[in-house]
Coordinates of C-alpha atoms and ligand atoms in Angstrom, one line a residue:
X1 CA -15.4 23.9 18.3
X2 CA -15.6 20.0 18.4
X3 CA -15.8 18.8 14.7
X4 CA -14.8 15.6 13.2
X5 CA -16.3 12.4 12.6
X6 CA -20.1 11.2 13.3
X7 CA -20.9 8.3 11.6
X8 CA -18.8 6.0 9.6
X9 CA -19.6 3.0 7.6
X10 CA -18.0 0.9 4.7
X11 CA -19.6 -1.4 1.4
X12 CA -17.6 -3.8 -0.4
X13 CA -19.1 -5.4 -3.4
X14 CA -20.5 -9.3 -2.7
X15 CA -17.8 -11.3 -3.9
X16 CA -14.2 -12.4 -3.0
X17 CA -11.3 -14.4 -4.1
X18 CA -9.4 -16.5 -0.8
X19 CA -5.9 -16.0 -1.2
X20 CA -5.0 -19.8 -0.6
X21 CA -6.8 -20.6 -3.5
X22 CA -4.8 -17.7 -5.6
X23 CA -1.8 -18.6 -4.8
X24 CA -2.0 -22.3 -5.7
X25 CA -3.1 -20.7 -9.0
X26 CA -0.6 -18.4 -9.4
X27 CA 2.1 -21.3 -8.1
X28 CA 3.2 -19.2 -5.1
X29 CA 3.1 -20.5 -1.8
X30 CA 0.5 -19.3 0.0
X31 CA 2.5 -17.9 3.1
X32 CA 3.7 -15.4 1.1
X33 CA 0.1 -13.7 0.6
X34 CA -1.3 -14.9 3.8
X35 CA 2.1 -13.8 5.9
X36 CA 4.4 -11.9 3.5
X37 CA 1.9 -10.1 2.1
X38 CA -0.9 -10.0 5.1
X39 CA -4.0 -10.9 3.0
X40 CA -6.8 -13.7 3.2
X41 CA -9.2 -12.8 1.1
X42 CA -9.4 -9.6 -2.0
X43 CA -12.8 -8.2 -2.7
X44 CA -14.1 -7.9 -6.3
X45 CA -16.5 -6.1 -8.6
X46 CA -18.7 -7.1 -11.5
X47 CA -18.9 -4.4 -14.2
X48 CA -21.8 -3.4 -13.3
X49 CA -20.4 -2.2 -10.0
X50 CA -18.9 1.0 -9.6
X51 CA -17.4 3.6 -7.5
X52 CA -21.1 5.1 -7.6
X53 CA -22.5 1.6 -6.7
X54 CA -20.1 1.2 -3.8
X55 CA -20.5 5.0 -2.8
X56 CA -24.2 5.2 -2.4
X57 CA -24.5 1.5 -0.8
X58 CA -21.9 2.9 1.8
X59 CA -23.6 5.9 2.9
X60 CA -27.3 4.6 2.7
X61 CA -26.0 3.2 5.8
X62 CA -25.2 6.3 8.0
X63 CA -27.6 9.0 6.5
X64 CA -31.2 9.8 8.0
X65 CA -33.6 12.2 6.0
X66 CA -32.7 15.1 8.3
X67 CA -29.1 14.4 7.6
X68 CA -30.2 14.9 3.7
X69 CA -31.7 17.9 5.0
X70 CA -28.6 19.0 6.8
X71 CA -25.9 17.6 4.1
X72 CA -24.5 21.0 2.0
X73 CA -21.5 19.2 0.4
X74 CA -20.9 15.9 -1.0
X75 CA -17.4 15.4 -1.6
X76 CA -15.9 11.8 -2.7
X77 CA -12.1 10.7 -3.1
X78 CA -11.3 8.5 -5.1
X79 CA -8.6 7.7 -8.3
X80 CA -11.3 5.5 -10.4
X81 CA -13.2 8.3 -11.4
X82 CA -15.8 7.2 -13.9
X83 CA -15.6 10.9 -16.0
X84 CA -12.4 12.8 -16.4
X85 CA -15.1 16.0 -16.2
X86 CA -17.7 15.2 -14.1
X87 CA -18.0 14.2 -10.4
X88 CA -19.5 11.4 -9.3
X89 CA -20.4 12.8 -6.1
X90 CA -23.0 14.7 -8.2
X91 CA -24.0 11.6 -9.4
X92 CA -23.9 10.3 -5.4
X93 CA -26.2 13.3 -4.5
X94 CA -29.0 12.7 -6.6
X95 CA -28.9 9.4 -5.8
X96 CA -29.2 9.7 -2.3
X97 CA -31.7 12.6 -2.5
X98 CA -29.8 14.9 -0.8
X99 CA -31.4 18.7 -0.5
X100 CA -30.2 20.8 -3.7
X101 CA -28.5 23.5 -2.1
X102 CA -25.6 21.8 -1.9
X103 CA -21.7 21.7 -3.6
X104 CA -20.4 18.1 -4.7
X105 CA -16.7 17.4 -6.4
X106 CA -14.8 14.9 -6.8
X107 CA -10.8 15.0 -4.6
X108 CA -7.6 13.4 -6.8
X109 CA -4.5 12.6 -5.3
X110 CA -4.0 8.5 -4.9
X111 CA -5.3 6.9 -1.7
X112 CA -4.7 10.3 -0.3
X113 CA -7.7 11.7 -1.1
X114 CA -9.9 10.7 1.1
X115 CA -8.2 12.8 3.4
X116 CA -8.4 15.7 2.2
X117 CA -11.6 14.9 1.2
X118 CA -12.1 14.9 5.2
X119 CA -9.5 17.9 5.7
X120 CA -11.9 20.1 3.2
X121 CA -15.2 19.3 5.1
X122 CA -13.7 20.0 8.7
X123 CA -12.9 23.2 7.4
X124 CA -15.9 23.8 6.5
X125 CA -18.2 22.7 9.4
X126 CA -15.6 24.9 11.4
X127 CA -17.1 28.1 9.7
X128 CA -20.7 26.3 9.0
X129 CA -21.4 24.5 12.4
X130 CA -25.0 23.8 11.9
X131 CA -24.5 22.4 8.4
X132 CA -23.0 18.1 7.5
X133 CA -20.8 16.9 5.0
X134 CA -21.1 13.6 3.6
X135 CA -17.4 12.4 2.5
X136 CA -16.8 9.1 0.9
X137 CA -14.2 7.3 -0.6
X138 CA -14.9 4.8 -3.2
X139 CA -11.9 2.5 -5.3
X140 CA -11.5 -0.4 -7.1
X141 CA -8.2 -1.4 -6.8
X142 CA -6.8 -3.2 -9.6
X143 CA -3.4 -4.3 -10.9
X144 CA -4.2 -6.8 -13.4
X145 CA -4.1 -11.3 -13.6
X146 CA -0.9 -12.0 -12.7
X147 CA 0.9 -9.2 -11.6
X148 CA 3.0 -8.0 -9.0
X149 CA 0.3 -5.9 -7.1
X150 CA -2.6 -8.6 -7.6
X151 CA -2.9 -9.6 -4.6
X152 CA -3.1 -6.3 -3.4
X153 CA -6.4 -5.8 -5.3
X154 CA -9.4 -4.9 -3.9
X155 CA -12.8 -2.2 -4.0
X156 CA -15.4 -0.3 -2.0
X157 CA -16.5 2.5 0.3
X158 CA -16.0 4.1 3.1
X159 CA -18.9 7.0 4.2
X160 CA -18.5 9.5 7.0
X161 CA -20.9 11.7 8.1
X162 CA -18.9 15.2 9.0
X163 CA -20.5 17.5 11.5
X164 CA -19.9 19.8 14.8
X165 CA -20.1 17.8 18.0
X166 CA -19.5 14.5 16.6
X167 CA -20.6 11.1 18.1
X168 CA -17.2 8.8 17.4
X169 CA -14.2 10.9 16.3
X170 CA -13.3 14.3 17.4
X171 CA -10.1 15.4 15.3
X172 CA -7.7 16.9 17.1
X173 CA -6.2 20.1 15.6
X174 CA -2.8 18.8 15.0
X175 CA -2.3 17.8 11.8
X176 CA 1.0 17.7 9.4
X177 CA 1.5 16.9 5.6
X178 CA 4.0 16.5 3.6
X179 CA 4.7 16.6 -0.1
X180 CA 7.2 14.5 -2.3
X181 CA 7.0 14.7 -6.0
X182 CA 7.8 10.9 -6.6
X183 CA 6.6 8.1 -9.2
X184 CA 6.3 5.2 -7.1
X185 CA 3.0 4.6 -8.2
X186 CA 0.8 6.1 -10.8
X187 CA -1.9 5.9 -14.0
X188 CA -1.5 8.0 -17.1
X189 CA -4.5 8.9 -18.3
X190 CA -5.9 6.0 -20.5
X191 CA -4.3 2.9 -18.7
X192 CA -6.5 0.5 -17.2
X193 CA -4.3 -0.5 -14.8
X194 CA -1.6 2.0 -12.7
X195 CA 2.3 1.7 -13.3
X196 CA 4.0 0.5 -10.2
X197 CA 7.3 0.4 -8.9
X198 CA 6.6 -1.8 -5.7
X199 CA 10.0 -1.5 -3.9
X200 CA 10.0 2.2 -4.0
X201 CA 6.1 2.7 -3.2
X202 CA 7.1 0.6 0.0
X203 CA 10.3 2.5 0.9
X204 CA 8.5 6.3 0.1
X205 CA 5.6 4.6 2.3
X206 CA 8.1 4.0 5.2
X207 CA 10.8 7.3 4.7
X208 CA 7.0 9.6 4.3
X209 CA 5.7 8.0 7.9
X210 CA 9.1 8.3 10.1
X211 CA 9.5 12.0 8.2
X212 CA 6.3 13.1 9.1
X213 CA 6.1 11.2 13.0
X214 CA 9.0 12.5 13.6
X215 CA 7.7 16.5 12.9
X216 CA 4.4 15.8 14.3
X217 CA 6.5 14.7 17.4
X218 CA 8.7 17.8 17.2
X219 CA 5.6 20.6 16.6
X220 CA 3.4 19.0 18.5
X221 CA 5.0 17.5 21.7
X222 CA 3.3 13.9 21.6
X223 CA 4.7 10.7 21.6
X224 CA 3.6 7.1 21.0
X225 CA 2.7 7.3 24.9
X226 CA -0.2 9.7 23.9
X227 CA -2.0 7.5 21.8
X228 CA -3.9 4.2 22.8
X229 CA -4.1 3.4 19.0
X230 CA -2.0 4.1 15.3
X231 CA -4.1 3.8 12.3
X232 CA -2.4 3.4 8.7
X233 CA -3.3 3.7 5.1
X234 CA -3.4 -0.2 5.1
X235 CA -2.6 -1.3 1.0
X236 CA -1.7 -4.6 2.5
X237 CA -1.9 -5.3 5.7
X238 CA 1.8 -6.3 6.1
X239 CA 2.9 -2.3 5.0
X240 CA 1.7 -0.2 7.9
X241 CA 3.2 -3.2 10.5
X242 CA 6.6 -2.5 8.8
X243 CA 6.1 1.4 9.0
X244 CA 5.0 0.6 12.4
X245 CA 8.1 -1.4 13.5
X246 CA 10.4 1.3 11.9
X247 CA 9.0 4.0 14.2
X248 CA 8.9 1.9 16.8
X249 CA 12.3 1.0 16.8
X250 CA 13.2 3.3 20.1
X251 CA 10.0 1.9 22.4
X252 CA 10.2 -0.7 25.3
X253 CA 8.9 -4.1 24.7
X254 CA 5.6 -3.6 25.9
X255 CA 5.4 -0.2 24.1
X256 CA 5.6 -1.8 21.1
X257 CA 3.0 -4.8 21.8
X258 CA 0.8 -2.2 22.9
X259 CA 0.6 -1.2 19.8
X260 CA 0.9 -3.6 17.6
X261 CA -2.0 -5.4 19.1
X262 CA -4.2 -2.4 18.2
X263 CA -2.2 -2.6 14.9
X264 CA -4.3 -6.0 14.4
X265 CA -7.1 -5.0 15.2
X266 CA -7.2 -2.0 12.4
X267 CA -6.7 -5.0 10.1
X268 CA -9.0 -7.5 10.7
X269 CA -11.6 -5.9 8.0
X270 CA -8.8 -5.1 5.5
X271 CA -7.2 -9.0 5.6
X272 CA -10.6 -10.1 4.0
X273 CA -10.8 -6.7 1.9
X274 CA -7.5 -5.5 0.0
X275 CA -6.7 -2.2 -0.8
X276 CA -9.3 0.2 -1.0
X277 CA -7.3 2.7 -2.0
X278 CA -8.7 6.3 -0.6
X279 CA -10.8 4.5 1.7
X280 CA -8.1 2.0 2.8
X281 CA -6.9 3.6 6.5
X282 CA -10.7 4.9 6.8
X283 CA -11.7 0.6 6.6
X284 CA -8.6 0.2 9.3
X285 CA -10.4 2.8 11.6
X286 CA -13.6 1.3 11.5
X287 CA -12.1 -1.9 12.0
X288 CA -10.0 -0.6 14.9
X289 CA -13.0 1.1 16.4
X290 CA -15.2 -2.3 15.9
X291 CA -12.5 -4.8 17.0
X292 CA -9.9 -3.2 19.3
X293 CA -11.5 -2.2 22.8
X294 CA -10.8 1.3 22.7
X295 CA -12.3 3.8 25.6
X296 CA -14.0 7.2 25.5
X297 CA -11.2 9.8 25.8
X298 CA -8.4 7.7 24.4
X299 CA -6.5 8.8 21.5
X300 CA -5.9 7.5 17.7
X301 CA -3.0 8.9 15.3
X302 CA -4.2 8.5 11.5
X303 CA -1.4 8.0 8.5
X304 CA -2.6 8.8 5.5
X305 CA -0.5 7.9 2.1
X306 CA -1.3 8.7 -0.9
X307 CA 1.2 7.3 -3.9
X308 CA 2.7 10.4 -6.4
X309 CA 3.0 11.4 -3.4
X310 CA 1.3 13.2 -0.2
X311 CA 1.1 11.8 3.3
X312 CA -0.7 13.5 6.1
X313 CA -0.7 12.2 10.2
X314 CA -3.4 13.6 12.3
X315 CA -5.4 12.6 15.4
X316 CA -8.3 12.0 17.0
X317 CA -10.2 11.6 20.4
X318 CA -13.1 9.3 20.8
X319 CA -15.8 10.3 21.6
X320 CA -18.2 9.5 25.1
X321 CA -20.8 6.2 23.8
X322 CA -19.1 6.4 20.7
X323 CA -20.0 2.7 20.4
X324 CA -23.5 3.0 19.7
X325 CA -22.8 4.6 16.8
X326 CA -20.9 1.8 15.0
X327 CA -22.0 -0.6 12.0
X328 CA -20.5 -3.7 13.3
X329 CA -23.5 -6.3 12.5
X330 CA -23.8 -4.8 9.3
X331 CA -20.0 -5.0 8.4
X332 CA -19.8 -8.4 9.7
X333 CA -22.9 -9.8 8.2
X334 CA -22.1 -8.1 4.5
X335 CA -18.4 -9.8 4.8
X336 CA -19.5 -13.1 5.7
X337 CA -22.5 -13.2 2.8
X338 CA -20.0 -12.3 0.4
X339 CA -19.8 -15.1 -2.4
X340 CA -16.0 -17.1 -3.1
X341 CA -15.0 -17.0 -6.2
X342 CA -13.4 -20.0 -7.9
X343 CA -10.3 -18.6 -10.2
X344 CA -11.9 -18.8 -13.3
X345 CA -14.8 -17.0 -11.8
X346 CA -12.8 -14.2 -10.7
X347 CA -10.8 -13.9 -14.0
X348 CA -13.9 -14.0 -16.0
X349 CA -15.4 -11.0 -13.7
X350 CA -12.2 -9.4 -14.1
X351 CA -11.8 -9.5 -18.0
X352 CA -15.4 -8.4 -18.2
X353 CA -15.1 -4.9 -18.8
X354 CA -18.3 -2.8 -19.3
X355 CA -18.3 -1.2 -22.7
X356 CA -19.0 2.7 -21.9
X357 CA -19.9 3.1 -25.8
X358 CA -22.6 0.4 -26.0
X359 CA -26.0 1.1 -25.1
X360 CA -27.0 -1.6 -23.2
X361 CA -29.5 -2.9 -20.0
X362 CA -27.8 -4.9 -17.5
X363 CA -29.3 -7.0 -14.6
X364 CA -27.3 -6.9 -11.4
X365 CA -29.4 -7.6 -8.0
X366 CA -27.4 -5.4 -6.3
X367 CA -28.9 -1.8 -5.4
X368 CA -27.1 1.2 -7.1
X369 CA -25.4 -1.1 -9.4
X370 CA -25.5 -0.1 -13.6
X371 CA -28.8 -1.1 -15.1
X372 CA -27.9 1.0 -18.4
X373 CA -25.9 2.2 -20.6
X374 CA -27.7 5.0 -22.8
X375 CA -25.5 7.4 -25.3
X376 CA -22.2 6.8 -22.7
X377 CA -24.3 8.1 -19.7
X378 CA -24.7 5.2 -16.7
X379 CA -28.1 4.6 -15.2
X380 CA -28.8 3.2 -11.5
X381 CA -30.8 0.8 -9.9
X382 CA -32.6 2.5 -7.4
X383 CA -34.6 1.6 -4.5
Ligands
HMG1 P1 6.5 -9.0 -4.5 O1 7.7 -8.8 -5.3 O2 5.5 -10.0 -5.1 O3 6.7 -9.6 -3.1 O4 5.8 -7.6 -4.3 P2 8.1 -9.7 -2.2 O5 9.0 -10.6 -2.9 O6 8.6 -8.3 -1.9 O7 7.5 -10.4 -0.9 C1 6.6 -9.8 -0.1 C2 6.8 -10.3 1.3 O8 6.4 -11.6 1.4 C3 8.2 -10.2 1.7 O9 8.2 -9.8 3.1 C4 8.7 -11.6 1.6 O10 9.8 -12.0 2.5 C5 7.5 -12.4 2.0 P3 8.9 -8.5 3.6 O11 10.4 -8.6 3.3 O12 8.3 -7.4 2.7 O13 8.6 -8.4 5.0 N1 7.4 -13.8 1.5 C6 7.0 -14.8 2.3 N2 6.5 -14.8 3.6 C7 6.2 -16.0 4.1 N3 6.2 -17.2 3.4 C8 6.7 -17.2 2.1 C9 7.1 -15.9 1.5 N4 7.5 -15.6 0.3 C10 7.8 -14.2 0.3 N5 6.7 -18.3 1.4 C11 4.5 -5.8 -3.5 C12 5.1 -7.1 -3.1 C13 3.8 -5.2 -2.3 C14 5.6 -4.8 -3.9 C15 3.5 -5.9 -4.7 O14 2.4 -6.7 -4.3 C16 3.0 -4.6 -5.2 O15 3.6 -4.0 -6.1 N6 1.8 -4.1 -4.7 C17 1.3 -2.8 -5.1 C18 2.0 -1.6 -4.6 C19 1.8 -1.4 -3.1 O16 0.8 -1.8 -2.5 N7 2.7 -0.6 -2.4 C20 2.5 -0.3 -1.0 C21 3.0 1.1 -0.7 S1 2.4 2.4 -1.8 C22 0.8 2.7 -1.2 O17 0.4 2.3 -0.2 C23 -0.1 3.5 -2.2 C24 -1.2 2.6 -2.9 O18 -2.2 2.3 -2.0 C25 -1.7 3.4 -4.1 C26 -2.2 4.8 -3.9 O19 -1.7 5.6 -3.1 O20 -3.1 5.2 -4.7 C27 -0.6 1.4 -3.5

């Protein structure tokens, strides 16, 4: 049975900070976040924006009312859960009226967890073929003013729409994953912000990609040559390049610019994004699939990394029109109305924190954004 992805779409919240104009604040040279780092722009949230906000806004794009009909299982990724009990993906499925006979939890492990948030629901539409599941994952990305990871910050959605006989991505049945226990990146419960060792969160990043390309090679008998297209967990868009270029160490010349030059198309969306965390290599394929020319038939590899840490490669084929099926006015048009931030703007935004234990009404224009706070319990704007 064909199964994999039918609709795809992603929300950032309506504001950014250029890069230029953080690194002349922070007294860097700008190459080194434009170049070294591979980032233009970082998208950020007001308070009264949250994983919920992002979630919904991302898959009111993709879902009809027979799709609601259809849905059975709501599943979001993310590691900026709102509750340490409940999920927000029950939150997500009121919200977007989905029918009641459905399940809805919430996936942890890092940025990996949009994938298997995505490995889950396959599995299921294998054994429930006339049934959908709705998978998002939603992240704000934060480091804190001044730190190392700043200006890999970033937050939003991605949405996909899980059924039999998809319309863009069929997933191939050859995936691998592999498991390290490793602190290279992390958030004890309580801390605002996650502990990072950057060096080794890069190098585990690399070592987990040529580990697990070089099994998938092994178990599965493909090589670069089989795909028209690599897609990465993209945390800055310089990191997947230098996985890339490791693994690519072996190929011709023209091997390796074929690739690469899908490479940049993946990160066209993410440059004026950041890190979305779980839904960071979902961004790159829909950037991939918007910007880079791909053909019905042709093949895409997926890395998935998740910090802690768990890593997954897998694959896909696209799917005959799948074209039609993509956002790309609507993710162009939301990035360019987006509203720059001057420093002290974003700094503000970012030291306002909403206060969980004070009741309060909010105004925010934006739809599915916090218009309450009522005995610790978040209300949403709604349509
Ligand atoms: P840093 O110490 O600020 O930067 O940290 P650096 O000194 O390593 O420089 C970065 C690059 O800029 C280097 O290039 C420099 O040469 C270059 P590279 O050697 O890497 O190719 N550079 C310049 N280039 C041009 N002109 C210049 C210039 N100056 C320097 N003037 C770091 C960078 C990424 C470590 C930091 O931002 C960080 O800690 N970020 C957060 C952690 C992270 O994103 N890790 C990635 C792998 S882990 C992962 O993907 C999981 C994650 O998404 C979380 C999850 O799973 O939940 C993070």
């Amino acid at each position: 049975m064909n199964v994999g992805i039918d609709k795809i779409s992603f929300f950032v919240p309506p504001y950014y900070v250029d890069m230029t104009d953080l690194a002349l604040a922070r007294e860097v040279d700008p190459n080194k976040f434009h170049i070294g780092i591979g980032q233009d722009q970082m998208a950020v949230n007001k308070k009264t924006q949250d994983i919920v906000t992002f979630a919904a806004n991302a898959a009111k794009n993709i879902l009809t009312e027979e799709d609601k009909k259809q849905i059975d299982m709501v599943i979001v990724g993310t590691e900026s859960g709102i509750d340490e009990s409940k999920a927000s993906a029950v939150v997500l499925h009121r919200l977007l009226g989905i029918q009641p006979f459905a399940r809805a939890f919430e996936i942890k492990e890092a940025c990996y967890a949009g994938t298997a948030a995505l490995q889950f629901a396959i599995a299921h539409i294998q054994t429930h073929p006339e049934s959908k599941v709705l998978v998002v994952a939603s992240d704000i990305a934060k480091y804190g003013l001044s730190s190392g990871g700043e200006p890999t910050q970033g937050a939003g959605a991605v949405a996909m729409l899980i059924s039999a006989d998809p319309r863009v991505l069929q997933l191939n049945n050859d995936t691998i994953a592999l498991t390290q226990d490793i602190y290279d990146f992390w958030r004890p419960v309580g801390h605002d912000y996650p502990m990072v060792d950057g060096q080794l969160s890069n190098e585990t990043y690399i070592q987990a990609f040529q580990t697990i390309w070089e099994e998938y090679q092994k178990r599965y008998k493909k090589t670069v040559a089989d795909f028209q297209a690599l897609a990465f967990h993209i945390p800055y868009t310089k990191m997947g390049k230098k996985a890339l270029l490791a693994a690519l160490e072996n190929e011709s010349e023209t091997e390796q610019e074929r690739i690469l030059s899908k490479y940049e198309s993946s990160i066209v969306y993410s440059r004026k994004i950041g890190n979305l965390y779980t839904g960071s290599l979902y961004l790159g394929l829909i950037s991939l699939l918007e910007n880079g020319q791909l053909k019905a038939g042709e093949q895409i590899g997926l890395f998935s990394y998740g910090s802690g840490t768990v890593a997954e490669f897998f694959s896909g084929t696209l799917v005959e029109n799948y074209h039609e099926q993509l956002l790309t006015n609507l993710h162009q048009n939301q990035l360019t109305a987006r509203k720059r931030l001057s420093i002290s703007e974003y700094e503000e935004m970012f030291n306002d924190v909403l206060d969980v234990n004070a009741d309060n009404n909010y105004e925010d224009t934006l739809l599915y954004s916090i218009a309450s706070i009522t005995n610790t319990i978040r209300e949403y704007k709604e349509d």
